[in-house]
Amino acid sequence: MQDMKEISTIKEAKQWLKPYQKKNLKIGFVPTMGALHEGHLRLIRQSENENDITVCSIFVNPIQFNNPDDLAKYPRNISLDARLLTGNGCDMLFCPGLEEMYPEGKTENVDLEFGLLDKVMEGKFRPGHFKGVVIVVKKLLDIINPTNAYFGKKDFQQLMVITRMKKELGLKANIIDCETVREDDGLAMSSRNLRLTIGERQVARRIFEVLCKVREKGTKTPVWELREWAIKKIQEDSRFRVEYFEIADRETLVPLENWGQASQAVALTAVFLGDVRLIDNVELFL
Ligand code: AMP
């Protein structure tokens, strides 16, 4: 195993990758915003298993944050992240600064029509979020030019948006999805979990518990009734505030009114616990 190389400029990243690309070796890529946890590391290890070289990027992308406070409070710990990556099979860490990614604040717009996909749920409650995600992921894929790029189902809507972008733009990289990694009590791992108080952390499992119940109840209950039940159930504890809870078509993410409208569905939710916004989802078996 070689030592992990840390690189902060686009030019150096491309140069470092060139010999591997010349030899047609498989390059796996895991884009992240850092504050790494087991969820990210699972993606890294999957990439290590399926590729010759694994690259991880850490870039807290300001243009995908609609809330300045969320951006300011986003946890950052590059030296700890680098240590975790070294121990989990990452070969190169790409850590560009803001000026490197967006010189003079200029972003390269990606002009794509996503239908409802980037307008519902996260798109609705975080205006501009997916525009920022699409710009940064396109730019990073152009720089790294990977064989396989890894994304978690934890951010299910993001995964669908990126899959659509790949298709529409004919991007070369395979988009590989990875199951959500959870804490022992079921809470989806997230960098934002660090911001929960001890009391909030103890009750946070409720979100996944309700999602599981929804999966269990499934098509026996009408969609609208299930949705209302879930919102009420989560909010029974007054520390929780549901921003949205939807049952949607798995591909288009159009929210369902009847079970008959989709062959595959997913339940997705965003919930404030105190002032921390958490998202989670489960795929449903129809
Ligand atoms: P982030 O650093 O939050 O932008 O996440 C980077 C990548 O890791 C994204 O593809 C996420 O979907 C993925 N990810 C984050 N948390 C988890 C998790 N708990 N399980 C699986 N993948 C995750």
PDB file of C-alpha atoms and ligand atoms in Angstrom:
ATOM      1  CA  MET A   1       0.000   0.000   0.000  1.00  0.00           C
ATOM      2  CA  GLN A   2       1.403   3.407  -0.958  1.00  0.00           C
ATOM      3  CA  ASP A   3       1.227   6.477   1.303  1.00  0.00           C
ATOM      4  CA  MET A   4      -1.758   8.726   0.698  1.00  0.00           C
ATOM      5  CA  LYS A   5      -0.933  11.792  -1.381  1.00  0.00           C
ATOM      6  CA  GLU A   6      -2.580  15.082  -0.379  1.00  0.00           C
ATOM      7  CA  ILE A   7      -3.152  17.534  -3.215  1.00  0.00           C
ATOM      8  CA  SER A   8      -4.817  20.947  -3.246  1.00  0.00           C
ATOM      9  CA  THR A   9      -4.520  22.156  -6.842  1.00  0.00           C
ATOM     10  CA  ILE A  10      -6.355  20.945  -9.944  1.00  0.00           C
ATOM     11  CA  LYS A  11      -3.172  20.929 -11.994  1.00  0.00           C
ATOM     12  CA  GLU A  12      -1.300  18.717  -9.557  1.00  0.00           C
ATOM     13  CA  ALA A  13      -4.291  16.367  -9.186  1.00  0.00           C
ATOM     14  CA  LYS A  14      -4.456  15.836 -12.954  1.00  0.00           C
ATOM     15  CA  GLN A  15      -0.683  15.287 -13.146  1.00  0.00           C
ATOM     16  CA  TRP A  16      -0.737  12.782 -10.306  1.00  0.00           C
ATOM     17  CA  LEU A  17      -3.553  10.811 -11.962  1.00  0.00           C
ATOM     18  CA  LYS A  18      -2.035  10.794 -15.457  1.00  0.00           C
ATOM     19  CA  PRO A  19       0.249   7.717 -15.133  1.00  0.00           C
ATOM     20  CA  TYR A  20      -2.645   5.642 -13.783  1.00  0.00           C
ATOM     21  CA  GLN A  21      -4.946   6.805 -16.554  1.00  0.00           C
ATOM     22  CA  LYS A  22      -2.283   6.030 -19.175  1.00  0.00           C
ATOM     23  CA  LYS A  23      -2.104   2.469 -17.896  1.00  0.00           C
ATOM     24  CA  ASN A  24      -5.925   2.272 -18.080  1.00  0.00           C
ATOM     25  CA  LEU A  25      -6.153   1.534 -14.371  1.00  0.00           C
ATOM     26  CA  LYS A  26      -9.517   1.832 -12.660  1.00  0.00           C
ATOM     27  CA  ILE A  27      -9.937   5.001 -10.626  1.00  0.00           C
ATOM     28  CA  GLY A  28     -12.588   5.162  -7.904  1.00  0.00           C
ATOM     29  CA  PHE A  29     -13.713   8.543  -6.609  1.00  0.00           C
ATOM     30  CA  VAL A  30     -15.590   9.510  -3.440  1.00  0.00           C
ATOM     31  CA  PRO A  31     -16.554  13.205  -3.237  1.00  0.00           C
ATOM     32  CA  THR A  32     -17.250  14.448   0.297  1.00  0.00           C
ATOM     33  CA  MET A  33     -17.464  17.567   2.420  1.00  0.00           C
ATOM     34  CA  GLY A  34     -15.282  16.085   5.150  1.00  0.00           C
ATOM     35  CA  ALA A  35     -15.986  15.498   8.851  1.00  0.00           C
ATOM     36  CA  LEU A  36     -15.712  11.893   7.802  1.00  0.00           C
ATOM     37  CA  HIS A  37     -17.526   9.063   9.544  1.00  0.00           C
ATOM     38  CA  GLU A  38     -18.088   5.363   8.953  1.00  0.00           C
ATOM     39  CA  GLY A  39     -20.646   6.161   6.203  1.00  0.00           C
ATOM     40  CA  HIS A  40     -17.983   7.895   4.128  1.00  0.00           C
ATOM     41  CA  LEU A  41     -15.362   5.280   4.964  1.00  0.00           C
ATOM     42  CA  ARG A  42     -17.622   2.489   3.728  1.00  0.00           C
ATOM     43  CA  LEU A  43     -17.693   4.245   0.347  1.00  0.00           C
ATOM     44  CA  ILE A  44     -13.898   4.537   0.405  1.00  0.00           C
ATOM     45  CA  ARG A  45     -13.479   0.844   1.186  1.00  0.00           C
ATOM     46  CA  GLN A  46     -15.958  -0.166  -1.514  1.00  0.00           C
ATOM     47  CA  SER A  47     -13.999   1.963  -3.970  1.00  0.00           C
ATOM     48  CA  GLU A  48     -10.735   0.380  -2.835  1.00  0.00           C
ATOM     49  CA  ASN A  49     -12.196  -3.089  -3.469  1.00  0.00           C
ATOM     50  CA  GLU A  50     -13.470  -2.241  -6.932  1.00  0.00           C
ATOM     51  CA  ASN A  51     -10.665  -0.046  -8.314  1.00  0.00           C
ATOM     52  CA  ASP A  52      -6.882   0.174  -8.607  1.00  0.00           C
ATOM     53  CA  ILE A  53      -6.704   3.689  -7.184  1.00  0.00           C
ATOM     54  CA  THR A  54      -9.074   5.505  -4.798  1.00  0.00           C
ATOM     55  CA  VAL A  55      -9.399   9.270  -4.658  1.00  0.00           C
ATOM     56  CA  CYS A  56     -11.409  11.166  -2.049  1.00  0.00           C
ATOM     57  CA  SER A  57     -12.164  14.863  -2.247  1.00  0.00           C
ATOM     58  CA  ILE A  58     -12.989  17.129   0.662  1.00  0.00           C
ATOM     59  CA  PHE A  59     -14.531  20.437  -0.278  1.00  0.00           C
ATOM     60  CA  VAL A  60     -17.230  22.205   1.730  1.00  0.00           C
ATOM     61  CA  ASN A  61     -19.082  23.597  -1.244  1.00  0.00           C
ATOM     62  CA  PRO A  62     -20.555  26.985  -0.248  1.00  0.00           C
ATOM     63  CA  ILE A  63     -22.873  27.229  -3.266  1.00  0.00           C
ATOM     64  CA  GLN A  64     -24.921  24.209  -2.180  1.00  0.00           C
ATOM     65  CA  PHE A  65     -25.730  25.744   1.216  1.00  0.00           C
ATOM     66  CA  ASN A  66     -28.882  27.827   1.206  1.00  0.00           C
ATOM     67  CA  ASN A  67     -28.461  28.607   4.901  1.00  0.00           C
ATOM     68  CA  PRO A  68     -25.313  30.633   5.828  1.00  0.00           C
ATOM     69  CA  ASP A  69     -25.548  29.460   9.438  1.00  0.00           C
ATOM     70  CA  ASP A  70     -25.494  25.798   8.335  1.00  0.00           C
ATOM     71  CA  LEU A  71     -22.372  26.536   6.241  1.00  0.00           C
ATOM     72  CA  ALA A  72     -20.658  28.384   9.111  1.00  0.00           C
ATOM     73  CA  LYS A  73     -21.414  25.556  11.547  1.00  0.00           C
ATOM     74  CA  TYR A  74     -20.467  22.730   9.171  1.00  0.00           C
ATOM     75  CA  PRO A  75     -17.873  20.635  11.071  1.00  0.00           C
ATOM     76  CA  ARG A  76     -14.323  20.694   9.618  1.00  0.00           C
ATOM     77  CA  ASN A  77     -11.372  18.595  10.701  1.00  0.00           C
ATOM     78  CA  ILE A  78      -9.052  17.902   7.796  1.00  0.00           C
ATOM     79  CA  SER A  79      -6.156  16.417   9.783  1.00  0.00           C
ATOM     80  CA  LEU A  80      -8.403  13.826  11.445  1.00  0.00           C
ATOM     81  CA  ASP A  81     -10.083  13.132   8.082  1.00  0.00           C
ATOM     82  CA  ALA A  82      -6.691  12.558   6.435  1.00  0.00           C
ATOM     83  CA  ARG A  83      -5.758  10.054   9.126  1.00  0.00           C
ATOM     84  CA  LEU A  84      -9.029   8.135   8.673  1.00  0.00           C
ATOM     85  CA  LEU A  85      -8.578   8.048   4.901  1.00  0.00           C
ATOM     86  CA  THR A  86      -5.006   6.773   5.140  1.00  0.00           C
ATOM     87  CA  GLY A  87      -6.193   3.891   7.297  1.00  0.00           C
ATOM     88  CA  ASN A  88      -9.005   2.953   4.942  1.00  0.00           C
ATOM     89  CA  GLY A  89      -7.274   2.562   1.602  1.00  0.00           C
ATOM     90  CA  CYS A  90      -7.454   6.036   0.075  1.00  0.00           C
ATOM     91  CA  ASP A  91      -4.557   6.790  -2.305  1.00  0.00           C
ATOM     92  CA  MET A  92      -5.094  10.472  -2.967  1.00  0.00           C
ATOM     93  CA  LEU A  93      -6.935  13.180  -1.056  1.00  0.00           C
ATOM     94  CA  PHE A  94      -7.952  16.165  -3.146  1.00  0.00           C
ATOM     95  CA  CYS A  95      -8.588  19.168  -0.922  1.00  0.00           C
ATOM     96  CA  PRO A  96      -8.988  22.256  -3.092  1.00  0.00           C
ATOM     97  CA  GLY A  97      -9.518  25.715  -1.636  1.00  0.00           C
ATOM     98  CA  LEU A  98     -12.412  27.948  -2.643  1.00  0.00           C
ATOM     99  CA  GLU A  99     -10.318  30.021  -5.052  1.00  0.00           C
ATOM    100  CA  GLU A 100      -9.080  26.860  -6.771  1.00  0.00           C
ATOM    101  CA  MET A 101     -12.627  25.600  -7.415  1.00  0.00           C
ATOM    102  CA  TYR A 102     -14.303  28.938  -8.124  1.00  0.00           C
ATOM    103  CA  PRO A 103     -11.607  31.462  -9.165  1.00  0.00           C
ATOM    104  CA  GLU A 104     -12.818  35.003  -8.519  1.00  0.00           C
ATOM    105  CA  GLY A 105     -16.101  33.499  -7.375  1.00  0.00           C
ATOM    106  CA  LYS A 106     -16.913  32.224 -10.874  1.00  0.00           C
ATOM    107  CA  THR A 107     -18.859  28.967 -11.087  1.00  0.00           C
ATOM    108  CA  GLU A 108     -19.313  26.972 -14.286  1.00  0.00           C
ATOM    109  CA  ASN A 109     -23.056  26.630 -14.631  1.00  0.00           C
ATOM    110  CA  VAL A 110     -24.477  23.295 -15.738  1.00  0.00           C
ATOM    111  CA  ASP A 111     -27.546  23.966 -17.800  1.00  0.00           C
ATOM    112  CA  LEU A 112     -29.769  20.934 -17.343  1.00  0.00           C
ATOM    113  CA  GLU A 113     -33.490  20.356 -17.001  1.00  0.00           C
ATOM    114  CA  PHE A 114     -34.324  17.898 -14.227  1.00  0.00           C
ATOM    115  CA  GLY A 115     -38.123  18.067 -14.321  1.00  0.00           C
ATOM    116  CA  LEU A 116     -39.479  17.758 -10.796  1.00  0.00           C
ATOM    117  CA  LEU A 117     -36.429  15.861  -9.572  1.00  0.00           C
ATOM    118  CA  ASP A 118     -34.553  18.921  -8.282  1.00  0.00           C
ATOM    119  CA  LYS A 119     -37.643  20.892  -7.312  1.00  0.00           C
ATOM    120  CA  VAL A 120     -39.410  18.730  -4.738  1.00  0.00           C
ATOM    121  CA  MET A 121     -38.351  18.026  -1.143  1.00  0.00           C
ATOM    122  CA  GLU A 122     -34.674  19.095  -0.740  1.00  0.00           C
ATOM    123  CA  GLY A 123     -35.048  21.178  -3.901  1.00  0.00           C
ATOM    124  CA  LYS A 124     -38.099  22.929  -2.520  1.00  0.00           C
ATOM    125  CA  PHE A 125     -36.845  23.561   1.004  1.00  0.00           C
ATOM    126  CA  ARG A 126     -33.223  24.285   0.073  1.00  0.00           C
ATOM    127  CA  PRO A 127     -33.514  26.596  -2.949  1.00  0.00           C
ATOM    128  CA  GLY A 128     -30.394  26.469  -5.131  1.00  0.00           C
ATOM    129  CA  HIS A 129     -29.059  23.400  -3.316  1.00  0.00           C
ATOM    130  CA  PHE A 130     -29.041  21.002  -6.266  1.00  0.00           C
ATOM    131  CA  LYS A 131     -27.758  23.667  -8.632  1.00  0.00           C
ATOM    132  CA  GLY A 132     -24.712  23.916  -6.359  1.00  0.00           C
ATOM    133  CA  VAL A 133     -24.388  20.135  -6.045  1.00  0.00           C
ATOM    134  CA  VAL A 134     -24.549  19.619  -9.812  1.00  0.00           C
ATOM    135  CA  ILE A 135     -21.915  22.318 -10.462  1.00  0.00           C
ATOM    136  CA  VAL A 136     -19.450  20.923  -7.930  1.00  0.00           C
ATOM    137  CA  VAL A 137     -19.919  17.244  -8.822  1.00  0.00           C
ATOM    138  CA  LYS A 138     -19.573  17.976 -12.563  1.00  0.00           C
ATOM    139  CA  LYS A 139     -16.402  19.978 -11.897  1.00  0.00           C
ATOM    140  CA  LEU A 140     -14.903  17.295  -9.633  1.00  0.00           C
ATOM    141  CA  LEU A 141     -15.731  14.508 -12.125  1.00  0.00           C
ATOM    142  CA  ASP A 142     -14.049  16.536 -14.884  1.00  0.00           C
ATOM    143  CA  ILE A 143     -10.908  16.949 -12.763  1.00  0.00           C
ATOM    144  CA  ILE A 144     -10.588  13.361 -11.485  1.00  0.00           C
ATOM    145  CA  ASN A 145     -12.086  11.602 -14.531  1.00  0.00           C
ATOM    146  CA  PRO A 146     -12.854   8.447 -12.517  1.00  0.00           C
ATOM    147  CA  THR A 147     -14.012   5.038 -13.741  1.00  0.00           C
ATOM    148  CA  ASN A 148     -16.442   4.773 -10.816  1.00  0.00           C
ATOM    149  CA  ALA A 149     -17.867   7.507  -8.576  1.00  0.00           C
ATOM    150  CA  TYR A 150     -19.481   6.528  -5.271  1.00  0.00           C
ATOM    151  CA  PHE A 151     -22.534   8.166  -3.676  1.00  0.00           C
ATOM    152  CA  GLY A 152     -24.591   7.228  -0.604  1.00  0.00           C
ATOM    153  CA  LYS A 153     -28.315   6.484  -0.622  1.00  0.00           C
ATOM    154  CA  LYS A 154     -28.416   8.565   2.564  1.00  0.00           C
ATOM    155  CA  ASP A 155     -28.753  11.535   0.149  1.00  0.00           C
ATOM    156  CA  PHE A 156     -31.228   9.719  -2.058  1.00  0.00           C
ATOM    157  CA  GLN A 157     -32.455  12.718  -4.014  1.00  0.00           C
ATOM    158  CA  GLN A 158     -28.875  13.835  -4.661  1.00  0.00           C
ATOM    159  CA  LEU A 159     -28.083  10.353  -5.979  1.00  0.00           C
ATOM    160  CA  MET A 160     -31.036  10.541  -8.381  1.00  0.00           C
ATOM    161  CA  VAL A 161     -30.053  14.052  -9.541  1.00  0.00           C
ATOM    162  CA  ILE A 162     -26.459  12.946 -10.208  1.00  0.00           C
ATOM    163  CA  THR A 163     -27.603   9.771 -11.981  1.00  0.00           C
ATOM    164  CA  ARG A 164     -29.790  11.929 -14.230  1.00  0.00           C
ATOM    165  CA  MET A 165     -26.920  14.365 -14.863  1.00  0.00           C
ATOM    166  CA  LYS A 166     -24.669  11.476 -15.901  1.00  0.00           C
ATOM    167  CA  LYS A 167     -27.308  10.256 -18.342  1.00  0.00           C
ATOM    168  CA  GLU A 168     -28.141  13.668 -19.815  1.00  0.00           C
ATOM    169  CA  LEU A 169     -24.510  14.771 -20.235  1.00  0.00           C
ATOM    170  CA  GLY A 170     -23.254  11.317 -21.254  1.00  0.00           C
ATOM    171  CA  LEU A 171     -20.594  11.372 -18.515  1.00  0.00           C
ATOM    172  CA  LYS A 172     -18.156   8.473 -18.576  1.00  0.00           C
ATOM    173  CA  ALA A 173     -18.014   7.669 -14.847  1.00  0.00           C
ATOM    174  CA  ASN A 174     -20.243   4.913 -13.530  1.00  0.00           C
ATOM    175  CA  ILE A 175     -22.373   6.230 -10.685  1.00  0.00           C
ATOM    176  CA  ILE A 176     -22.298   3.611  -7.930  1.00  0.00           C
ATOM    177  CA  ASP A 177     -24.851   3.805  -5.113  1.00  0.00           C
ATOM    178  CA  CYS A 178     -24.085   2.642  -1.587  1.00  0.00           C
ATOM    179  CA  GLU A 179     -26.482   1.685   1.215  1.00  0.00           C
ATOM    180  CA  THR A 180     -26.969   4.100   4.110  1.00  0.00           C
ATOM    181  CA  VAL A 181     -24.705   3.330   7.033  1.00  0.00           C
ATOM    182  CA  ARG A 182     -26.401   3.694  10.420  1.00  0.00           C
ATOM    183  CA  GLU A 183     -25.476   3.993  14.069  1.00  0.00           C
ATOM    184  CA  ASP A 184     -26.409   1.007  16.280  1.00  0.00           C
ATOM    185  CA  ASP A 185     -29.753   2.617  17.157  1.00  0.00           C
ATOM    186  CA  GLY A 186     -30.641   3.182  13.483  1.00  0.00           C
ATOM    187  CA  LEU A 187     -29.815   6.884  13.138  1.00  0.00           C
ATOM    188  CA  ALA A 188     -28.305   7.511   9.696  1.00  0.00           C
ATOM    189  CA  MET A 189     -24.684   8.568  10.101  1.00  0.00           C
ATOM    190  CA  SER A 190     -24.187  12.220   9.218  1.00  0.00           C
ATOM    191  CA  SER A 191     -21.592  14.891   9.888  1.00  0.00           C
ATOM    192  CA  ARG A 192     -24.462  16.975  11.305  1.00  0.00           C
ATOM    193  CA  ASN A 193     -25.109  14.411  14.071  1.00  0.00           C
ATOM    194  CA  LEU A 194     -22.107  15.963  15.853  1.00  0.00           C
ATOM    195  CA  ARG A 195     -24.228  19.043  16.446  1.00  0.00           C
ATOM    196  CA  LEU A 196     -26.969  17.215  18.378  1.00  0.00           C
ATOM    197  CA  THR A 197     -27.049  17.655  22.152  1.00  0.00           C
ATOM    198  CA  ILE A 198     -26.707  14.493  24.248  1.00  0.00           C
ATOM    199  CA  GLY A 199     -30.463  14.549  24.884  1.00  0.00           C
ATOM    200  CA  GLU A 200     -31.288  15.037  21.210  1.00  0.00           C
ATOM    201  CA  ARG A 201     -28.905  12.260  20.192  1.00  0.00           C
ATOM    202  CA  GLN A 202     -30.716   9.875  22.542  1.00  0.00           C
ATOM    203  CA  VAL A 203     -34.081  10.436  20.824  1.00  0.00           C
ATOM    204  CA  ALA A 204     -32.859  10.859  17.217  1.00  0.00           C
ATOM    205  CA  ARG A 205     -33.524   7.173  16.433  1.00  0.00           C
ATOM    206  CA  ARG A 206     -37.243   8.065  16.178  1.00  0.00           C
ATOM    207  CA  ILE A 207     -36.813   9.211  12.562  1.00  0.00           C
ATOM    208  CA  PHE A 208     -35.611   5.822  11.302  1.00  0.00           C
ATOM    209  CA  GLU A 209     -38.052   3.978  13.560  1.00  0.00           C
ATOM    210  CA  VAL A 210     -40.982   5.782  11.932  1.00  0.00           C
ATOM    211  CA  LEU A 211     -39.551   5.213   8.434  1.00  0.00           C
ATOM    212  CA  CYS A 212     -39.316   1.486   9.210  1.00  0.00           C
ATOM    213  CA  LYS A 213     -42.897   1.443  10.456  1.00  0.00           C
ATOM    214  CA  VAL A 214     -43.977   3.103   7.217  1.00  0.00           C
ATOM    215  CA  ARG A 215     -42.158   0.396   5.262  1.00  0.00           C
ATOM    216  CA  GLU A 216     -43.853  -2.253   7.396  1.00  0.00           C
ATOM    217  CA  LYS A 217     -47.348  -0.791   7.001  1.00  0.00           C
ATOM    218  CA  GLY A 218     -46.695  -0.371   3.265  1.00  0.00           C
ATOM    219  CA  THR A 219     -49.531  -0.511   0.795  1.00  0.00           C
ATOM    220  CA  LYS A 220     -52.049  -1.724   3.390  1.00  0.00           C
ATOM    221  CA  THR A 221     -52.621   1.952   4.260  1.00  0.00           C
ATOM    222  CA  PRO A 222     -53.493   4.724   1.751  1.00  0.00           C
ATOM    223  CA  VAL A 223     -50.489   6.947   0.942  1.00  0.00           C
ATOM    224  CA  TRP A 224     -51.977  10.156   2.415  1.00  0.00           C
ATOM    225  CA  GLU A 225     -52.947   8.409   5.651  1.00  0.00           C
ATOM    226  CA  LEU A 226     -49.517   6.855   6.053  1.00  0.00           C
ATOM    227  CA  ARG A 227     -47.840  10.190   5.426  1.00  0.00           C
ATOM    228  CA  GLU A 228     -50.001  11.985   7.986  1.00  0.00           C
ATOM    229  CA  TRP A 229     -49.481   9.198  10.496  1.00  0.00           C
ATOM    230  CA  ALA A 230     -45.687   9.410  10.062  1.00  0.00           C
ATOM    231  CA  ILE A 231     -45.548  13.190  10.525  1.00  0.00           C
ATOM    232  CA  LYS A 232     -47.698  12.970  13.650  1.00  0.00           C
ATOM    233  CA  LYS A 233     -45.677  10.100  15.057  1.00  0.00           C
ATOM    234  CA  ILE A 234     -42.343  11.893  14.611  1.00  0.00           C
ATOM    235  CA  GLN A 235     -43.705  15.113  16.112  1.00  0.00           C
ATOM    236  CA  GLU A 236     -45.188  13.365  19.164  1.00  0.00           C
ATOM    237  CA  ASP A 237     -41.916  14.416  20.758  1.00  0.00           C
ATOM    238  CA  SER A 238     -42.006  18.219  20.586  1.00  0.00           C
ATOM    239  CA  ARG A 239     -38.267  18.490  19.958  1.00  0.00           C
ATOM    240  CA  PHE A 240     -38.902  17.256  16.391  1.00  0.00           C
ATOM    241  CA  ARG A 241     -40.310  19.359  13.567  1.00  0.00           C
ATOM    242  CA  VAL A 242     -40.963  17.642  10.246  1.00  0.00           C
ATOM    243  CA  GLU A 243     -40.136  19.830   7.248  1.00  0.00           C
ATOM    244  CA  TYR A 244     -41.395  17.265   4.766  1.00  0.00           C
ATOM    245  CA  PHE A 245     -42.329  13.613   4.709  1.00  0.00           C
ATOM    246  CA  GLU A 246     -43.066  12.212   1.267  1.00  0.00           C
ATOM    247  CA  ILE A 247     -43.689   8.858  -0.322  1.00  0.00           C
ATOM    248  CA  ALA A 248     -42.393   9.189  -3.859  1.00  0.00           C
ATOM    249  CA  ASP A 249     -41.683   7.326  -7.085  1.00  0.00           C
ATOM    250  CA  ARG A 250     -38.160   5.897  -6.713  1.00  0.00           C
ATOM    251  CA  GLU A 251     -36.927   7.165 -10.084  1.00  0.00           C
ATOM    252  CA  THR A 252     -38.656  10.510 -10.637  1.00  0.00           C
ATOM    253  CA  LEU A 253     -39.238  11.335  -6.947  1.00  0.00           C
ATOM    254  CA  VAL A 254     -42.681  12.632  -7.836  1.00  0.00           C
ATOM    255  CA  PRO A 255     -44.688  12.362  -4.581  1.00  0.00           C
ATOM    256  CA  LEU A 256     -47.373   9.677  -4.821  1.00  0.00           C
ATOM    257  CA  GLU A 257     -51.059  10.097  -4.152  1.00  0.00           C
ATOM    258  CA  ASN A 258     -51.885   6.428  -4.768  1.00  0.00           C
ATOM    259  CA  TRP A 259     -49.766   3.310  -4.527  1.00  0.00           C
ATOM    260  CA  GLY A 260     -50.703   2.417  -8.115  1.00  0.00           C
ATOM    261  CA  GLN A 261     -48.737   5.401  -9.475  1.00  0.00           C
ATOM    262  CA  ALA A 262     -45.297   3.796  -9.081  1.00  0.00           C
ATOM    263  CA  SER A 263     -43.702   0.389  -9.350  1.00  0.00           C
ATOM    264  CA  GLN A 264     -40.979   1.315  -6.873  1.00  0.00           C
ATOM    265  CA  ALA A 265     -41.276   3.838  -4.081  1.00  0.00           C
ATOM    266  CA  VAL A 266     -39.219   5.496  -1.395  1.00  0.00           C
ATOM    267  CA  ALA A 267     -40.211   7.357   1.785  1.00  0.00           C
ATOM    268  CA  LEU A 268     -38.087  10.447   2.389  1.00  0.00           C
ATOM    269  CA  THR A 269     -38.069  12.944   5.211  1.00  0.00           C
ATOM    270  CA  ALA A 270     -36.296  16.039   6.520  1.00  0.00           C
ATOM    271  CA  VAL A 271     -36.682  16.730  10.202  1.00  0.00           C
ATOM    272  CA  PHE A 272     -35.396  19.439  12.498  1.00  0.00           C
ATOM    273  CA  LEU A 273     -34.277  18.053  15.832  1.00  0.00           C
ATOM    274  CA  GLY A 274     -33.629  21.200  17.837  1.00  0.00           C
ATOM    275  CA  ASP A 275     -31.861  23.360  15.258  1.00  0.00           C
ATOM    276  CA  VAL A 276     -30.172  20.473  13.446  1.00  0.00           C
ATOM    277  CA  ARG A 277     -31.718  19.428  10.150  1.00  0.00           C
ATOM    278  CA  LEU A 278     -31.545  15.677   9.528  1.00  0.00           C
ATOM    279  CA  ILE A 279     -32.586  13.766   6.404  1.00  0.00           C
ATOM    280  CA  ASP A 280     -33.269  10.064   5.980  1.00  0.00           C
ATOM    281  CA  ASN A 281     -35.155   7.680   3.714  1.00  0.00           C
ATOM    282  CA  VAL A 282     -36.100   4.032   3.216  1.00  0.00           C
ATOM    283  CA  GLU A 283     -36.947   2.226   0.008  1.00  0.00           C
ATOM    284  CA  LEU A 284     -40.377   0.593   0.084  1.00  0.00           C
ATOM    285  CA  PHE A 285     -41.349  -2.799  -1.257  1.00  0.00           C
ATOM    286  CA  LEU A 286     -44.492  -2.491  -3.357  1.00  0.00           C
TER     287      LEU A 286
HETATM  288  P1  AMP B   1     -21.171  14.540   2.408  1.00  0.00           P
HETATM  289  O1  AMP B   1     -19.803  14.662   2.967  1.00  0.00           O
HETATM  290  O2  AMP B   1     -22.256  14.655   3.412  1.00  0.00           O
HETATM  291  O3  AMP B   1     -21.376  15.407   1.191  1.00  0.00           O
HETATM  292  O4  AMP B   1     -21.284  13.043   1.872  1.00  0.00           O
HETATM  293  C1  AMP B   1     -20.383  12.529   0.939  1.00  0.00           C
HETATM  294  C2  AMP B   1     -20.915  11.212   0.407  1.00  0.00           C
HETATM  295  O5  AMP B   1     -21.063  10.286   1.476  1.00  0.00           O
HETATM  296  C3  AMP B   1     -22.312  11.369  -0.242  1.00  0.00           C
HETATM  297  O6  AMP B   1     -22.392  10.542  -1.380  1.00  0.00           O
HETATM  298  C4  AMP B   1     -23.220  10.882   0.848  1.00  0.00           C
HETATM  299  O7  AMP B   1     -24.439  10.364   0.371  1.00  0.00           O
HETATM  300  C5  AMP B   1     -22.378   9.793   1.470  1.00  0.00           C
HETATM  301  N1  AMP B   1     -22.836   9.524   2.839  1.00  0.00           N
HETATM  302  C6  AMP B   1     -22.973  10.415   3.850  1.00  0.00           C
HETATM  303  N2  AMP B   1     -23.480   9.811   4.944  1.00  0.00           N
HETATM  304  C7  AMP B   1     -23.673   8.516   4.606  1.00  0.00           C
HETATM  305  C8  AMP B   1     -24.183   7.375   5.296  1.00  0.00           C
HETATM  306  N3  AMP B   1     -24.613   7.455   6.552  1.00  0.00           N
HETATM  307  N4  AMP B   1     -24.255   6.205   4.630  1.00  0.00           N
HETATM  308  C9  AMP B   1     -23.850   6.106   3.345  1.00  0.00           C
HETATM  309  N5  AMP B   1     -23.352   7.147   2.639  1.00  0.00           N
HETATM  310  C10 AMP B   1     -23.261   8.327   3.258  1.00  0.00           C
END
